[in-house]
């Protein structure tokens, strides 16, 4: 029962976050900005430690991960400069998580690699600095 009460509290808090001016106006307005011409699994998080969320995209390889043409890319806000974390590899999977897995103060990436017969889970440790994160696989 404790879990249910947390769910209700979270739901109520989410409702209270909506600004009253927007609620009274009856409409929300969004602008659209193209970041890149890639598609795949997407995660949002602060990769370079500047306090602003960046975008990480995991694109599948062709033929369910059997071809070496998949990638994991980081797009830095606000310029959306693309940096490859992994390029031209066998990638196929549904998960991409940004978290400080090793508790060293910077966000790392966890994703999957391979296909049904060759599946693996990979951790990419962010071992760089705020200007240019480096990645240890």
PDB file of C-alpha atoms in Angstrom:
ATOM      1  CA  UNK A   1       0.000   0.000   0.000  1.00  0.00           C
ATOM      2  CA  UNK A   2       2.931   2.318   0.536  1.00  0.00           C
ATOM      3  CA  UNK A   3       3.714   2.144  -3.209  1.00  0.00           C
ATOM      4  CA  UNK A   4       0.177   3.228  -4.134  1.00  0.00           C
ATOM      5  CA  UNK A   5       0.305   6.306  -1.933  1.00  0.00           C
ATOM      6  CA  UNK A   6       3.598   7.367  -3.563  1.00  0.00           C
ATOM      7  CA  UNK A   7       2.022   6.962  -6.991  1.00  0.00           C
ATOM      8  CA  UNK A   8      -0.881   9.223  -6.034  1.00  0.00           C
ATOM      9  CA  UNK A   9       1.460  11.831  -4.517  1.00  0.00           C
ATOM     10  CA  UNK A  10       3.570  11.812  -7.689  1.00  0.00           C
ATOM     11  CA  UNK A  11       0.486  12.189  -9.832  1.00  0.00           C
ATOM     12  CA  UNK A  12      -0.774  15.138  -7.805  1.00  0.00           C
ATOM     13  CA  UNK A  13       2.657  16.818  -7.891  1.00  0.00           C
ATOM     14  CA  UNK A  14       2.743  16.464 -11.682  1.00  0.00           C
ATOM     15  CA  UNK A  15      -0.595  18.228 -11.963  1.00  0.00           C
ATOM     16  CA  UNK A  16       0.572  21.098  -9.753  1.00  0.00           C
ATOM     17  CA  UNK A  17       3.617  21.777 -11.922  1.00  0.00           C
ATOM     18  CA  UNK A  18       1.492  23.113 -14.806  1.00  0.00           C
ATOM     19  CA  UNK A  19       1.633  26.946 -14.788  1.00  0.00           C
ATOM     20  CA  UNK A  20      -1.753  28.494 -14.056  1.00  0.00           C
ATOM     21  CA  UNK A  21      -1.490  30.996 -16.935  1.00  0.00           C
ATOM     22  CA  UNK A  22      -1.105  28.131 -19.413  1.00  0.00           C
ATOM     23  CA  UNK A  23      -3.959  26.195 -17.855  1.00  0.00           C
ATOM     24  CA  UNK A  24      -6.280  29.213 -18.107  1.00  0.00           C
ATOM     25  CA  UNK A  25      -5.258  29.954 -21.676  1.00  0.00           C
ATOM     26  CA  UNK A  26      -6.254  26.433 -22.683  1.00  0.00           C
ATOM     27  CA  UNK A  27      -3.371  25.764 -25.049  1.00  0.00           C
ATOM     28  CA  UNK A  28       0.291  24.882 -24.950  1.00  0.00           C
ATOM     29  CA  UNK A  29       2.698  26.108 -27.597  1.00  0.00           C
ATOM     30  CA  UNK A  30       5.805  24.246 -28.670  1.00  0.00           C
ATOM     31  CA  UNK A  31       8.474  25.081 -31.200  1.00  0.00           C
ATOM     32  CA  UNK A  32      10.208  22.438 -33.285  1.00  0.00           C
ATOM     33  CA  UNK A  33      13.943  22.286 -33.910  1.00  0.00           C
ATOM     34  CA  UNK A  34      15.654  19.566 -35.936  1.00  0.00           C
ATOM     35  CA  UNK A  35      18.706  18.322 -34.050  1.00  0.00           C
ATOM     36  CA  UNK A  36      19.951  15.710 -36.544  1.00  0.00           C
ATOM     37  CA  UNK A  37      18.886  13.430 -39.368  1.00  0.00           C
ATOM     38  CA  UNK A  38      19.185  10.174 -37.422  1.00  0.00           C
ATOM     39  CA  UNK A  39      16.653   8.018 -35.695  1.00  0.00           C
ATOM     40  CA  UNK A  40      16.657   5.403 -33.004  1.00  0.00           C
ATOM     41  CA  UNK A  41      16.430   5.109 -29.255  1.00  0.00           C
ATOM     42  CA  UNK A  42      16.819   8.446 -27.514  1.00  0.00           C
ATOM     43  CA  UNK A  43      17.799   9.490 -23.990  1.00  0.00           C
ATOM     44  CA  UNK A  44      18.072  12.926 -22.413  1.00  0.00           C
ATOM     45  CA  UNK A  45      20.643  13.888 -19.769  1.00  0.00           C
ATOM     46  CA  UNK A  46      23.548  16.176 -18.933  1.00  0.00           C
ATOM     47  CA  UNK A  47      26.574  14.520 -20.560  1.00  0.00           C
ATOM     48  CA  UNK A  48      29.140  17.326 -20.252  1.00  0.00           C
ATOM     49  CA  UNK A  49      28.257  18.546 -16.743  1.00  0.00           C
ATOM     50  CA  UNK A  50      27.208  22.046 -17.819  1.00  0.00           C
ATOM     51  CA  UNK A  51      23.795  21.762 -16.149  1.00  0.00           C
ATOM     52  CA  UNK A  52      21.947  21.539 -19.487  1.00  0.00           C
ATOM     53  CA  UNK A  53      20.394  18.407 -20.926  1.00  0.00           C
ATOM     54  CA  UNK A  54      21.965  16.895 -24.022  1.00  0.00           C
ATOM     55  CA  UNK A  55      20.569  14.199 -26.344  1.00  0.00           C
ATOM     56  CA  UNK A  56      22.027  10.720 -26.902  1.00  0.00           C
ATOM     57  CA  UNK A  57      20.777   8.620 -29.843  1.00  0.00           C
ATOM     58  CA  UNK A  58      21.361   4.875 -30.343  1.00  0.00           C
ATOM     59  CA  UNK A  59      20.797   3.922 -34.010  1.00  0.00           C
ATOM     60  CA  UNK A  60      20.329   0.293 -34.918  1.00  0.00           C
ATOM     61  CA  UNK A  61      22.528  -1.554 -37.349  1.00  0.00           C
ATOM     62  CA  UNK A  62      20.986  -2.980 -40.504  1.00  0.00           C
ATOM     63  CA  UNK A  63      19.725  -6.550 -40.539  1.00  0.00           C
ATOM     64  CA  UNK A  64      18.900  -6.722 -36.799  1.00  0.00           C
ATOM     65  CA  UNK A  65      22.420  -5.820 -35.750  1.00  0.00           C
ATOM     66  CA  UNK A  66      24.315  -8.099 -38.120  1.00  0.00           C
ATOM     67  CA  UNK A  67      25.787  -5.232 -40.176  1.00  0.00           C
ATOM     68  CA  UNK A  68      28.469  -2.901 -38.794  1.00  0.00           C
ATOM     69  CA  UNK A  69      26.599   0.359 -39.367  1.00  0.00           C
ATOM     70  CA  UNK A  70      25.017   1.220 -36.007  1.00  0.00           C
ATOM     71  CA  UNK A  71      26.106   4.080 -33.766  1.00  0.00           C
ATOM     72  CA  UNK A  72      25.680   5.823 -30.432  1.00  0.00           C
ATOM     73  CA  UNK A  73      25.922   9.618 -30.743  1.00  0.00           C
ATOM     74  CA  UNK A  74      25.833  12.490 -28.282  1.00  0.00           C
ATOM     75  CA  UNK A  75      24.338  15.834 -29.359  1.00  0.00           C
ATOM     76  CA  UNK A  76      25.527  18.735 -27.187  1.00  0.00           C
ATOM     77  CA  UNK A  77      23.051  21.477 -26.285  1.00  0.00           C
ATOM     78  CA  UNK A  78      22.662  24.216 -27.546  1.00  0.00           C
ATOM     79  CA  UNK A  79      24.721  23.808 -30.762  1.00  0.00           C
ATOM     80  CA  UNK A  80      23.679  20.135 -31.206  1.00  0.00           C
ATOM     81  CA  UNK A  81      27.265  19.258 -32.191  1.00  0.00           C
ATOM     82  CA  UNK A  82      27.374  15.500 -32.842  1.00  0.00           C
ATOM     83  CA  UNK A  83      30.042  13.371 -31.169  1.00  0.00           C
ATOM     84  CA  UNK A  84      30.212   9.630 -31.821  1.00  0.00           C
ATOM     85  CA  UNK A  85      30.529   7.502 -28.709  1.00  0.00           C
ATOM     86  CA  UNK A  86      30.503   4.343 -30.814  1.00  0.00           C
ATOM     87  CA  UNK A  87      30.466   4.263 -34.618  1.00  0.00           C
ATOM     88  CA  UNK A  88      30.119   1.515 -37.233  1.00  0.00           C
ATOM     89  CA  UNK A  89      29.347  -1.354 -34.898  1.00  0.00           C
ATOM     90  CA  UNK A  90      26.796  -4.138 -34.518  1.00  0.00           C
ATOM     91  CA  UNK A  91      24.013  -2.498 -32.516  1.00  0.00           C
ATOM     92  CA  UNK A  92      20.479  -3.621 -31.934  1.00  0.00           C
ATOM     93  CA  UNK A  93      18.455  -3.140 -28.785  1.00  0.00           C
ATOM     94  CA  UNK A  94      15.691  -1.212 -27.114  1.00  0.00           C
ATOM     95  CA  UNK A  95      17.401   0.373 -24.137  1.00  0.00           C
ATOM     96  CA  UNK A  96      19.511   3.477 -23.667  1.00  0.00           C
ATOM     97  CA  UNK A  97      19.990   4.898 -20.174  1.00  0.00           C
ATOM     98  CA  UNK A  98      21.947   7.944 -18.991  1.00  0.00           C
ATOM     99  CA  UNK A  99      23.022   7.646 -15.344  1.00  0.00           C
ATOM    100  CA  UNK A 100      26.053   8.143 -13.113  1.00  0.00           C
ATOM    101  CA  UNK A 101      26.626   4.395 -12.810  1.00  0.00           C
ATOM    102  CA  UNK A 102      30.011   4.630 -11.069  1.00  0.00           C
ATOM    103  CA  UNK A 103      29.075   7.604  -8.826  1.00  0.00           C
ATOM    104  CA  UNK A 104      32.028   9.715  -9.984  1.00  0.00           C
ATOM    105  CA  UNK A 105      29.968  12.847 -10.667  1.00  0.00           C
ATOM    106  CA  UNK A 106      29.430  12.529 -14.432  1.00  0.00           C
ATOM    107  CA  UNK A 107      26.765  10.708 -16.411  1.00  0.00           C
ATOM    108  CA  UNK A 108      27.592   7.432 -18.163  1.00  0.00           C
ATOM    109  CA  UNK A 109      25.605   5.464 -20.779  1.00  0.00           C
ATOM    110  CA  UNK A 110      24.223   1.938 -20.663  1.00  0.00           C
ATOM    111  CA  UNK A 111      22.912   0.324 -23.845  1.00  0.00           C
ATOM    112  CA  UNK A 112      22.642  -3.034 -25.582  1.00  0.00           C
ATOM    113  CA  UNK A 113      24.596  -4.475 -28.482  1.00  0.00           C
ATOM    114  CA  UNK A 114      24.072  -7.384 -30.840  1.00  0.00           C
ATOM    115  CA  UNK A 115      21.000  -9.364 -31.818  1.00  0.00           C
ATOM    116  CA  UNK A 116      19.136 -12.356 -30.391  1.00  0.00           C
ATOM    117  CA  UNK A 117      22.119 -14.720 -30.624  1.00  0.00           C
ATOM    118  CA  UNK A 118      24.843 -12.171 -29.851  1.00  0.00           C
ATOM    119  CA  UNK A 119      23.200  -9.927 -27.243  1.00  0.00           C
ATOM    120  CA  UNK A 120      25.316  -7.936 -24.802  1.00  0.00           C
ATOM    121  CA  UNK A 121      24.744  -5.030 -22.415  1.00  0.00           C
ATOM    122  CA  UNK A 122      27.400  -2.317 -22.578  1.00  0.00           C
ATOM    123  CA  UNK A 123      28.435   0.406 -20.154  1.00  0.00           C
ATOM    124  CA  UNK A 124      30.153   3.466 -21.623  1.00  0.00           C
ATOM    125  CA  UNK A 125      31.975   5.248 -18.807  1.00  0.00           C
ATOM    126  CA  UNK A 126      32.234   9.009 -19.257  1.00  0.00           C
ATOM    127  CA  UNK A 127      35.935   9.444 -18.505  1.00  0.00           C
ATOM    128  CA  UNK A 128      36.424  12.891 -20.042  1.00  0.00           C
ATOM    129  CA  UNK A 129      36.034  16.418 -18.775  1.00  0.00           C
ATOM    130  CA  UNK A 130      33.215  18.915 -19.186  1.00  0.00           C
ATOM    131  CA  UNK A 131      34.678  20.332 -22.415  1.00  0.00           C
ATOM    132  CA  UNK A 132      35.129  17.003 -24.199  1.00  0.00           C
ATOM    133  CA  UNK A 133      33.840  13.868 -22.475  1.00  0.00           C
ATOM    134  CA  UNK A 134      35.758  10.713 -23.334  1.00  0.00           C
ATOM    135  CA  UNK A 135      34.266   7.244 -23.324  1.00  0.00           C
ATOM    136  CA  UNK A 136      35.682   4.014 -21.962  1.00  0.00           C
ATOM    137  CA  UNK A 137      33.777   0.928 -23.093  1.00  0.00           C
TER     138      UNK A 137
END
